[in-house]
PDB file of C-alpha atoms and ligand atoms in Angstrom:
ATOM      1  CA  MET L 636     -14.229  90.694-181.202  1.00  0.00           C
ATOM      2  CA  ASN L 637     -12.681  93.587-180.200  1.00  0.00           C
ATOM      3  CA  ASP L 638     -13.054  94.593-176.352  1.00  0.00           C
ATOM      4  CA  LEU L 639     -15.113  91.937-175.369  1.00  0.00           C
ATOM      5  CA  ARG L 640     -15.788  93.845-172.013  1.00  0.00           C
ATOM      6  CA  GLU L 641     -16.722  97.065-173.809  1.00  0.00           C
ATOM      7  CA  LYS L 642     -19.498  95.015-176.011  1.00  0.00           C
ATOM      8  CA  LEU L 643     -20.844  93.331-172.946  1.00  0.00           C
ATOM      9  CA  ARG L 644     -21.422  96.485-171.259  1.00  0.00           C
ATOM     10  CA  GLU L 645     -23.061  97.958-174.519  1.00  0.00           C
ATOM     11  CA  THR L 646     -25.045  94.846-174.675  1.00  0.00           C
ATOM     12  CA  THR L 647     -26.156  94.637-171.209  1.00  0.00           C
ATOM     13  CA  ASP L 648     -26.704  98.248-170.852  1.00  0.00           C
ATOM     14  CA  PHE L 649     -29.121  98.048-173.801  1.00  0.00           C
ATOM     15  CA  LEU L 650     -31.018  94.665-172.779  1.00  0.00           C
ATOM     16  CA  ARG L 651     -31.725  96.454-169.101  1.00  0.00           C
ATOM     17  CA  SER L 652     -32.833  99.572-171.022  1.00  0.00           C
ATOM     18  CA  ARG L 653     -35.534  97.247-172.588  1.00  0.00           C
ATOM     19  CA  GLY L 654     -36.481  95.712-169.109  1.00  0.00           C
ATOM     20  CA  VAL L 655     -34.350  92.766-169.062  1.00  0.00           C
ATOM     21  CA  THR L 656     -33.531  93.532-165.516  1.00  0.00           C
ATOM     22  CA  GLU L 657     -32.639  90.776-163.015  1.00  0.00           C
ATOM     23  CA  PRO L 658     -32.505  87.141-165.027  1.00  0.00           C
ATOM     24  CA  GLU L 659     -32.335  84.273-162.572  1.00  0.00           C
ATOM     25  CA  VAL L 660     -32.212  81.392-164.597  1.00  0.00           C
ATOM     26  CA  GLY L 661     -30.958  81.295-168.641  1.00  0.00           C
ATOM     27  CA  ILE L 662     -31.852  78.953-171.148  1.00  0.00           C
ATOM     28  CA  VAL L 663     -30.447  78.304-174.315  1.00  0.00           C
ATOM     29  CA  LEU L 664     -32.756  76.509-176.680  1.00  0.00           C
ATOM     30  CA  GLY L 665     -31.164  74.025-179.418  1.00  0.00           C
ATOM     31  CA  THR L 666     -32.192  72.870-182.984  1.00  0.00           C
ATOM     32  CA  GLY L 667     -35.767  72.173-183.010  1.00  0.00           C
ATOM     33  CA  LEU L 668     -36.565  73.029-179.374  1.00  0.00           C
ATOM     34  CA  ASN L 669     -36.929  76.668-179.992  1.00  0.00           C
ATOM     35  CA  ASP L 670     -41.192  76.665-179.067  1.00  0.00           C
ATOM     36  CA  TYR L 671     -40.164  76.498-175.265  1.00  0.00           C
ATOM     37  CA  VAL L 672     -39.851  80.278-175.489  1.00  0.00           C
ATOM     38  CA  ASP L 673     -43.714  80.653-175.709  1.00  0.00           C
ATOM     39  CA  ARG L 674     -43.976  79.320-172.254  1.00  0.00           C
ATOM     40  CA  LEU L 675     -42.735  82.604-170.821  1.00  0.00           C
ATOM     41  CA  GLU L 676     -45.472  84.941-169.444  1.00  0.00           C
ATOM     42  CA  ASP L 677     -45.358  88.874-169.953  1.00  0.00           C
ATOM     43  CA  ALA L 678     -42.308  88.426-171.894  1.00  0.00           C
ATOM     44  CA  ILE L 679     -40.385  90.764-173.632  1.00  0.00           C
ATOM     45  CA  CYS L 680     -39.229  89.500-177.076  1.00  0.00           C
ATOM     46  CA  ILE L 681     -36.094  91.242-178.687  1.00  0.00           C
ATOM     47  CA  PRO L 682     -34.944  89.861-182.209  1.00  0.00           C
ATOM     48  CA  TYR L 683     -31.430  89.494-182.116  1.00  0.00           C
ATOM     49  CA  ASN L 684     -30.742  91.710-185.136  1.00  0.00           C
ATOM     50  CA  GLU L 685     -31.904  94.502-182.686  1.00  0.00           C
ATOM     51  CA  ILE L 686     -29.487  93.697-179.841  1.00  0.00           C
ATOM     52  CA  PRO L 687     -26.142  95.584-180.141  1.00  0.00           C
ATOM     53  CA  ASN L 688     -23.479  93.073-180.950  1.00  0.00           C
ATOM     54  CA  PHE L 689     -25.819  90.460-181.818  1.00  0.00           C
ATOM     55  CA  THR L 690     -25.760  90.560-185.221  1.00  0.00           C
ATOM     56  CA  SER L 691     -22.088  89.687-186.382  1.00  0.00           C
ATOM     57  CA  GLY L 692     -23.246  85.624-186.948  1.00  0.00           C
ATOM     58  CA  LYS L 693     -26.154  83.653-188.533  1.00  0.00           C
ATOM     59  CA  VAL L 694     -28.559  82.012-186.054  1.00  0.00           C
ATOM     60  CA  ASP L 695     -29.848  78.505-187.136  1.00  0.00           C
ATOM     61  CA  SER L 696     -33.328  79.083-186.213  1.00  0.00           C
ATOM     62  CA  HIS L 697     -36.561  80.783-187.554  1.00  0.00           C
ATOM     63  CA  ARG L 698     -36.499  82.525-184.089  1.00  0.00           C
ATOM     64  CA  GLY L 699     -33.255  84.149-183.381  1.00  0.00           C
ATOM     65  CA  LEU L 700     -34.558  86.213-180.528  1.00  0.00           C
ATOM     66  CA  LEU L 701     -33.975  86.676-176.813  1.00  0.00           C
ATOM     67  CA  ALA L 702     -36.842  86.517-174.224  1.00  0.00           C
ATOM     68  CA  TYR L 703     -37.240  87.805-170.959  1.00  0.00           C
ATOM     69  CA  GLY L 704     -40.424  86.937-168.713  1.00  0.00           C
ATOM     70  CA  THR L 705     -41.372  84.881-165.887  1.00  0.00           C
ATOM     71  CA  HIS L 706     -42.218  81.101-165.552  1.00  0.00           C
ATOM     72  CA  GLN L 707     -42.888  79.051-162.595  1.00  0.00           C
ATOM     73  CA  GLY L 708     -42.335  82.192-160.319  1.00  0.00           C
ATOM     74  CA  LYS L 709     -39.064  82.483-161.413  1.00  0.00           C
ATOM     75  CA  LYS L 710     -37.543  85.449-163.807  1.00  0.00           C
ATOM     76  CA  ILE L 711     -36.425  83.563-166.950  1.00  0.00           C
ATOM     77  CA  ILE L 712     -34.068  84.720-169.958  1.00  0.00           C
ATOM     78  CA  VAL L 713     -34.324  82.497-173.047  1.00  0.00           C
ATOM     79  CA  MET L 714     -32.099  82.636-176.129  1.00  0.00           C
ATOM     80  CA  ALA L 715     -34.369  81.129-178.895  1.00  0.00           C
ATOM     81  CA  GLY L 716     -31.438  80.229-181.315  1.00  0.00           C
ATOM     82  CA  ARG L 717     -27.709  80.183-180.889  1.00  0.00           C
ATOM     83  CA  TYR L 718     -24.674  81.123-182.768  1.00  0.00           C
ATOM     84  CA  HIS L 719     -22.905  78.018-183.841  1.00  0.00           C
ATOM     85  CA  TYR L 720     -19.063  78.013-184.339  1.00  0.00           C
ATOM     86  CA  TYR L 721     -19.460  76.733-187.614  1.00  0.00           C
ATOM     87  CA  GLU L 722     -21.102  79.446-188.652  1.00  0.00           C
ATOM     88  CA  CYS L 723     -19.332  82.108-187.243  1.00  0.00           C
ATOM     89  CA  ARG L 724     -15.766  80.864-187.191  1.00  0.00           C
ATOM     90  CA  ASP L 725     -15.415  82.748-183.724  1.00  0.00           C
ATOM     91  CA  MET L 726     -15.565  81.366-180.159  1.00  0.00           C
ATOM     92  CA  ASP L 727     -16.534  85.096-178.940  1.00  0.00           C
ATOM     93  CA  VAL L 728     -19.445  85.312-181.068  1.00  0.00           C
ATOM     94  CA  THR L 729     -20.551  81.676-180.493  1.00  0.00           C
ATOM     95  CA  ALA L 730     -20.158  82.361-176.183  1.00  0.00           C
ATOM     96  CA  PHE L 731     -21.298  86.064-176.514  1.00  0.00           C
ATOM     97  CA  PRO L 732     -24.908  85.217-175.669  1.00  0.00           C
ATOM     98  CA  ALA L 733     -24.036  83.205-172.638  1.00  0.00           C
ATOM     99  CA  ARG L 734     -21.495  85.997-171.340  1.00  0.00           C
ATOM    100  CA  VAL L 735     -24.459  88.105-171.524  1.00  0.00           C
ATOM    101  CA  MET L 736     -26.825  86.330-169.708  1.00  0.00           C
ATOM    102  CA  VAL L 737     -23.703  85.587-166.999  1.00  0.00           C
ATOM    103  CA  ALA L 738     -23.262  89.499-167.090  1.00  0.00           C
ATOM    104  CA  LEU L 739     -27.047  89.992-166.283  1.00  0.00           C
ATOM    105  CA  GLY L 740     -26.570  87.748-163.192  1.00  0.00           C
ATOM    106  CA  ILE L 741     -28.101  84.550-163.790  1.00  0.00           C
ATOM    107  CA  ARG L 742     -26.985  81.919-161.372  1.00  0.00           C
ATOM    108  CA  ARG L 743     -28.574  78.853-163.084  1.00  0.00           C
ATOM    109  CA  LEU L 744     -28.322  78.153-167.062  1.00  0.00           C
ATOM    110  CA  ILE L 745     -30.051  75.316-168.705  1.00  0.00           C
ATOM    111  CA  ILE L 746     -28.219  74.514-171.966  1.00  0.00           C
ATOM    112  CA  THR L 747     -30.158  72.368-174.430  1.00  0.00           C
ATOM    113  CA  ASN L 748     -29.374  70.714-178.024  1.00  0.00           C
ATOM    114  CA  ALA L 749     -30.034  68.167-180.396  1.00  0.00           C
ATOM    115  CA  ALA L 750     -27.592  65.559-180.293  1.00  0.00           C
ATOM    116  CA  GLY L 751     -26.312  62.143-182.099  1.00  0.00           C
ATOM    117  CA  CYS L 752     -26.727  59.009-180.218  1.00  0.00           C
ATOM    118  CA  VAL L 753     -23.275  57.344-180.011  1.00  0.00           C
ATOM    119  CA  ASN L 754     -24.214  54.940-176.957  1.00  0.00           C
ATOM    120  CA  ARG L 755     -25.863  51.712-178.166  1.00  0.00           C
ATOM    121  CA  GLY L 756     -27.978  51.539-174.974  1.00  0.00           C
ATOM    122  CA  PHE L 757     -29.852  54.537-175.490  1.00  0.00           C
ATOM    123  CA  ARG L 758     -32.338  55.400-178.393  1.00  0.00           C
ATOM    124  CA  ALA L 759     -32.754  58.153-181.055  1.00  0.00           C
ATOM    125  CA  GLY L 760     -36.228  60.081-179.783  1.00  0.00           C
ATOM    126  CA  GLN L 761     -35.025  59.981-175.827  1.00  0.00           C
ATOM    127  CA  LEU L 762     -33.712  62.950-174.010  1.00  0.00           C
ATOM    128  CA  MET L 763     -30.000  62.430-172.008  1.00  0.00           C
ATOM    129  CA  LEU L 764     -29.035  64.619-169.225  1.00  0.00           C
ATOM    130  CA  ILE L 765     -25.159  65.770-169.951  1.00  0.00           C
ATOM    131  CA  SER L 766     -22.920  64.535-166.945  1.00  0.00           C
ATOM    132  CA  ASP L 767     -19.982  65.624-168.763  1.00  0.00           C
ATOM    133  CA  HIS L 768     -18.412  67.139-171.734  1.00  0.00           C
ATOM    134  CA  ILE L 769     -15.531  66.259-174.020  1.00  0.00           C
ATOM    135  CA  ASN L 770     -14.432  69.311-176.165  1.00  0.00           C
ATOM    136  CA  LEU L 771     -13.222  68.454-179.650  1.00  0.00           C
ATOM    137  CA  SER L 772     -13.731  71.766-180.989  1.00  0.00           C
ATOM    138  CA  GLY L 773      -9.915  72.564-180.863  1.00  0.00           C
ATOM    139  CA  LYS L 774     -11.072  76.002-179.204  1.00  0.00           C
ATOM    140  CA  ASN L 775     -11.991  77.463-175.877  1.00  0.00           C
ATOM    141  CA  PRO L 776     -14.010  80.401-175.351  1.00  0.00           C
ATOM    142  CA  LEU L 777     -11.783  81.647-172.446  1.00  0.00           C
ATOM    143  CA  MET L 778      -9.067  81.886-174.904  1.00  0.00           C
ATOM    144  CA  GLY L 779      -7.471  85.486-174.982  1.00  0.00           C
ATOM    145  CA  PRO L 780      -7.376  87.837-172.299  1.00  0.00           C
ATOM    146  CA  ASN L 781      -9.361  86.523-168.921  1.00  0.00           C
ATOM    147  CA  LEU L 782     -12.071  89.000-167.968  1.00  0.00           C
ATOM    148  CA  ASP L 783     -11.151  88.479-164.278  1.00  0.00           C
ATOM    149  CA  GLU L 784     -14.566  89.989-162.866  1.00  0.00           C
ATOM    150  CA  PHE L 785     -16.117  86.789-164.430  1.00  0.00           C
ATOM    151  CA  GLY L 786     -14.096  83.882-162.861  1.00  0.00           C
ATOM    152  CA  PRO L 787     -10.531  82.692-162.629  1.00  0.00           C
ATOM    153  CA  ARG L 788      -8.195  82.238-165.504  1.00  0.00           C
ATOM    154  CA  PHE L 789      -8.003  78.579-165.138  1.00  0.00           C
ATOM    155  CA  PRO L 790     -11.279  77.439-164.079  1.00  0.00           C
ATOM    156  CA  ASP L 791     -11.732  73.882-162.724  1.00  0.00           C
ATOM    157  CA  MET L 792     -14.453  71.961-165.039  1.00  0.00           C
ATOM    158  CA  THR L 793     -14.756  68.933-162.292  1.00  0.00           C
ATOM    159  CA  TYR L 794     -18.326  69.712-161.247  1.00  0.00           C
ATOM    160  CA  THR L 795     -19.560  71.590-164.587  1.00  0.00           C
ATOM    161  CA  TYR L 796     -23.044  69.728-164.815  1.00  0.00           C
ATOM    162  CA  ASP L 797     -24.292  69.677-161.114  1.00  0.00           C
ATOM    163  CA  ALA L 798     -24.656  65.985-160.075  1.00  0.00           C
ATOM    164  CA  ASN L 799     -27.232  66.777-156.945  1.00  0.00           C
ATOM    165  CA  LEU L 800     -29.389  68.589-159.777  1.00  0.00           C
ATOM    166  CA  ARG L 801     -29.464  65.431-162.032  1.00  0.00           C
ATOM    167  CA  ASP L 802     -30.340  63.355-159.865  1.00  0.00           C
ATOM    168  CA  GLU L 803     -33.353  65.537-158.533  1.00  0.00           C
ATOM    169  CA  LEU L 804     -34.128  66.024-162.119  1.00  0.00           C
ATOM    170  CA  ARG L 805     -33.927  62.277-163.197  1.00  0.00           C
ATOM    171  CA  SER L 806     -36.327  61.295-160.039  1.00  0.00           C
ATOM    172  CA  ARG L 807     -38.841  63.989-160.642  1.00  0.00           C
ATOM    173  CA  ALA L 808     -39.119  63.092-164.209  1.00  0.00           C
ATOM    174  CA  ALA L 809     -39.586  59.476-163.636  1.00  0.00           C
ATOM    175  CA  VAL L 810     -42.251  60.292-161.116  1.00  0.00           C
ATOM    176  CA  GLU L 811     -43.932  61.891-164.515  1.00  0.00           C
ATOM    177  CA  GLY L 812     -42.896  58.888-166.905  1.00  0.00           C
ATOM    178  CA  ILE L 813     -39.952  60.619-168.452  1.00  0.00           C
ATOM    179  CA  ASP L 814     -36.765  58.316-168.505  1.00  0.00           C
ATOM    180  CA  LEU L 815     -33.793  60.502-168.782  1.00  0.00           C
ATOM    181  CA  ALA L 816     -30.620  58.839-170.110  1.00  0.00           C
ATOM    182  CA  GLU L 817     -27.315  60.319-168.548  1.00  0.00           C
ATOM    183  CA  GLY L 818     -24.118  60.622-170.321  1.00  0.00           C
ATOM    184  CA  VAL L 819     -21.356  62.351-171.572  1.00  0.00           C
ATOM    185  CA  TYR L 820     -21.810  64.869-174.537  1.00  0.00           C
ATOM    186  CA  CYS L 821     -18.754  65.491-177.297  1.00  0.00           C
ATOM    187  CA  MET L 822     -18.374  68.714-179.524  1.00  0.00           C
ATOM    188  CA  PHE L 823     -17.154  68.272-182.971  1.00  0.00           C
ATOM    189  CA  THR L 824     -17.255  71.663-184.621  1.00  0.00           C
ATOM    190  CA  GLY L 825     -19.640  70.333-187.681  1.00  0.00           C
ATOM    191  CA  PRO L 826     -21.518  71.339-190.021  1.00  0.00           C
ATOM    192  CA  SER L 827     -20.707  67.988-191.614  1.00  0.00           C
ATOM    193  CA  PHE L 828     -21.840  65.215-189.770  1.00  0.00           C
ATOM    194  CA  GLU L 829     -19.267  63.054-188.082  1.00  0.00           C
ATOM    195  CA  THR L 830     -17.828  60.042-189.931  1.00  0.00           C
ATOM    196  CA  PRO L 831     -18.595  56.465-188.928  1.00  0.00           C
ATOM    197  CA  ALA L 832     -14.779  56.362-187.722  1.00  0.00           C
ATOM    198  CA  GLU L 833     -15.201  59.657-186.099  1.00  0.00           C
ATOM    199  CA  ILE L 834     -18.127  57.997-183.905  1.00  0.00           C
ATOM    200  CA  ARG L 835     -16.387  54.929-183.129  1.00  0.00           C
ATOM    201  CA  MET L 836     -13.344  57.021-181.979  1.00  0.00           C
ATOM    202  CA  ALA L 837     -16.057  59.430-179.840  1.00  0.00           C
ATOM    203  CA  ARG L 838     -17.511  56.268-178.439  1.00  0.00           C
ATOM    204  CA  THR L 839     -13.937  54.928-177.087  1.00  0.00           C
ATOM    205  CA  ILE L 840     -13.105  58.164-175.573  1.00  0.00           C
ATOM    206  CA  GLY L 841     -16.438  57.857-173.402  1.00  0.00           C
ATOM    207  CA  ALA L 842     -18.896  59.756-175.693  1.00  0.00           C
ATOM    208  CA  ASP L 843     -22.476  59.194-175.463  1.00  0.00           C
ATOM    209  CA  ALA L 844     -23.713  61.426-177.427  1.00  0.00           C
ATOM    210  CA  VAL L 845     -22.218  64.165-180.222  1.00  0.00           C
ATOM    211  CA  GLY L 846     -23.005  67.725-181.123  1.00  0.00           C
ATOM    212  CA  MET L 847     -21.789  70.633-182.601  1.00  0.00           C
ATOM    213  CA  SER L 848     -22.792  73.326-179.979  1.00  0.00           C
ATOM    214  CA  SER L 849     -23.235  73.684-175.978  1.00  0.00           C
ATOM    215  CA  VAL L 850     -19.694  73.109-174.747  1.00  0.00           C
ATOM    216  CA  PRO L 851     -18.752  76.819-175.192  1.00  0.00           C
ATOM    217  CA  GLU L 852     -21.757  78.018-173.151  1.00  0.00           C
ATOM    218  CA  ALA L 853     -20.858  75.426-170.266  1.00  0.00           C
ATOM    219  CA  ILE L 854     -17.650  76.811-170.021  1.00  0.00           C
ATOM    220  CA  ILE L 855     -18.406  80.178-169.823  1.00  0.00           C
ATOM    221  CA  ALA L 856     -21.175  79.359-167.131  1.00  0.00           C
ATOM    222  CA  ASN L 857     -18.783  77.309-165.316  1.00  0.00           C
ATOM    223  CA  GLN L 858     -16.016  79.904-164.930  1.00  0.00           C
ATOM    224  CA  ALA L 859     -18.579  82.317-163.324  1.00  0.00           C
ATOM    225  CA  GLY L 860     -19.995  79.824-160.884  1.00  0.00           C
ATOM    226  CA  CYS L 861     -23.351  79.079-162.387  1.00  0.00           C
ATOM    227  CA  GLU L 862     -25.455  76.086-161.964  1.00  0.00           C
ATOM    228  CA  ILE L 863     -25.530  74.083-165.388  1.00  0.00           C
ATOM    229  CA  ILE L 864     -27.982  71.773-166.439  1.00  0.00           C
ATOM    230  CA  GLY L 865     -27.563  70.295-170.035  1.00  0.00           C
ATOM    231  CA  ILE L 866     -30.253  68.406-171.856  1.00  0.00           C
ATOM    232  CA  SER L 867     -29.493  66.559-175.021  1.00  0.00           C
ATOM    233  CA  PHE L 868     -32.277  65.512-177.292  1.00  0.00           C
ATOM    234  CA  LEU L 869     -30.982  62.263-178.899  1.00  0.00           C
ATOM    235  CA  SER L 870     -32.449  63.149-182.402  1.00  0.00           C
ATOM    236  CA  ASN L 871     -30.798  60.508-184.375  1.00  0.00           C
ATOM    237  CA  MET L 872     -28.442  57.495-184.085  1.00  0.00           C
ATOM    238  CA  ALA L 873     -24.952  58.816-185.108  1.00  0.00           C
ATOM    239  CA  ALA L 874     -23.150  58.217-188.232  1.00  0.00           C
ATOM    240  CA  GLY L 875     -22.405  54.564-188.947  1.00  0.00           C
ATOM    241  CA  VAL L 876     -24.686  53.143-185.799  1.00  0.00           C
ATOM    242  CA  LEU L 877     -27.348  52.216-188.383  1.00  0.00           C
ATOM    243  CA  ASP L 878     -26.682  51.617-192.320  1.00  0.00           C
ATOM    244  CA  LYS L 879     -28.126  54.903-193.382  1.00  0.00           C
ATOM    245  CA  PRO L 880     -27.218  58.701-194.383  1.00  0.00           C
ATOM    246  CA  LEU L 881     -27.961  61.731-191.984  1.00  0.00           C
ATOM    247  CA  THR L 882     -29.419  64.752-192.778  1.00  0.00           C
ATOM    248  CA  GLY L 883     -30.383  68.183-190.855  1.00  0.00           C
ATOM    249  CA  GLU L 884     -33.983  67.833-191.891  1.00  0.00           C
ATOM    250  CA  GLU L 885     -34.125  64.590-189.536  1.00  0.00           C
ATOM    251  CA  VAL L 886     -32.843  66.110-186.788  1.00  0.00           C
ATOM    252  CA  THR L 887     -35.619  68.959-186.892  1.00  0.00           C
ATOM    253  CA  GLU L 888     -38.516  66.616-187.772  1.00  0.00           C
ATOM    254  CA  ALA L 889     -37.334  64.217-184.719  1.00  0.00           C
ATOM    255  CA  SER L 890     -37.700  67.320-182.438  1.00  0.00           C
ATOM    256  CA  LYS L 891     -41.152  67.601-183.106  1.00  0.00           C
ATOM    257  CA  LEU L 892     -42.030  64.195-181.613  1.00  0.00           C
ATOM    258  CA  ILE L 893     -40.421  65.499-178.371  1.00  0.00           C
ATOM    259  CA  GLN L 894     -41.677  69.015-177.670  1.00  0.00           C
ATOM    260  CA  ASN L 895     -44.146  67.936-174.887  1.00  0.00           C
ATOM    261  CA  ASP L 896     -41.318  65.812-172.638  1.00  0.00           C
ATOM    262  CA  PHE L 897     -38.809  68.149-173.437  1.00  0.00           C
ATOM    263  CA  ALA L 898     -40.881  71.150-172.079  1.00  0.00           C
ATOM    264  CA  ARG L 899     -41.962  69.348-169.110  1.00  0.00           C
ATOM    265  CA  VAL L 900     -37.894  68.484-168.145  1.00  0.00           C
ATOM    266  CA  VAL L 901     -37.123  72.281-168.881  1.00  0.00           C
ATOM    267  CA  ASP L 902     -39.801  72.968-166.326  1.00  0.00           C
ATOM    268  CA  LEU L 903     -38.433  70.832-163.904  1.00  0.00           C
ATOM    269  CA  ALA L 904     -34.785  72.235-164.522  1.00  0.00           C
ATOM    270  CA  ILE L 905     -36.374  75.350-163.434  1.00  0.00           C
ATOM    271  CA  GLN L 906     -38.268  74.215-160.281  1.00  0.00           C
ATOM    272  CA  ILE L 907     -35.388  71.990-158.428  1.00  0.00           C
TER     273      ILE L 907
HETATM  274  N1  LIG U 837     -23.883  64.838-185.214  1.00  0.00           N
HETATM  275  C1  LIG U 837     -23.621  66.246-184.540  1.00  0.00           C
HETATM  276  N2  LIG U 837     -24.805  66.883-184.154  1.00  0.00           N
HETATM  277  C2  LIG U 837     -25.951  66.552-184.529  1.00  0.00           C
HETATM  278  C3  LIG U 837     -26.366  64.900-184.710  1.00  0.00           C
HETATM  279  C4  LIG U 837     -25.075  64.506-184.762  1.00  0.00           C
HETATM  280  O1  LIG U 837     -25.296  63.016-185.248  1.00  0.00           O
HETATM  281  N3  LIG U 837     -27.727  65.319-184.539  1.00  0.00           N
HETATM  282  C5  LIG U 837     -28.071  66.377-184.270  1.00  0.00           C
HETATM  283  N4  LIG U 837     -26.879  67.119-183.921  1.00  0.00           N
END
C-alpha cells in the first residue's frame, strides 16, 4: 500500500464527511459474529466497496460494511467483516480498518474472532477472553516506515489486553451466568487449518486458542495506546484434539448458537 498516511487521510476525510465523526469505541466482528452490528441505534452503514482504500481485499462475511451509531450511550464504530491476511497477502490492507478507527480517535477496541480450542480444559461453544497473543504469522503490521503520530517505533506489548478490564468483564459476565474462559490466542496465517502437530506445538508454547486474525488489529491499537478487549468464540476443538476433520462451515454453524451470549459480553465490554 503506497503512502499509508495519505490513504488514511483520504479514508478518514471520507468517513467524516459521511458523519462518522467521534467514535469512542471500535468493534471488529469476527466470522459468524456479524449480527451484532444490528444493535447500533441510528446507524450510518457504509459498504466497504464505497469506502476509499477499503476495496483492495476480499472480506469473509456477507456484511462487509462499516457502521457508526450509538449503543448504551457510547458512539461506536463497527467493522462487520475483516480483511484476512490469508486473503490479501498484505499486512497494510489487513490492518487498515484498525488504523482508520485509531485515526478517527477510538479509545477502546473490542476485537472478536472465531477460534479453534487448543486448551483441553476449555470446550467448543465457549467464549474466551484473550489475555495475550502469540504472533505466528511471520509478519507485523508495523513493519515499514513508522507513522510517529500513531505511536512509537518499538511499542511495548506487555499490557496489550488490559487485565483490569478482563477481571471486570469476567465478573460482570458471571453475574449473568456467562462463563468466560481466559487464555492466549495464537495467530497462524491460514487459510488451511492447522495440522495436529502444529496444534501440539501451539499448546506447548502456551496457546489456548488458534485463529487466523486479530493479532494485526491488536498490534495497531496497542501502539496507539487504546484499551483492547479480545473475545474469541471457541467454535471447534482444534485439529487433532478430536478424531475428526475440520470445516469452515462448522465454524459458522457453531457461531449461531452463541449469538446471545456473545452480544451480551460485547455489550458489557462497551459498558465497563
Ligand atoms: N483454526 C484456525 N482458525 C479457526 C479455527 C481453527 O481451528 N476455528 C475457527 N477459526
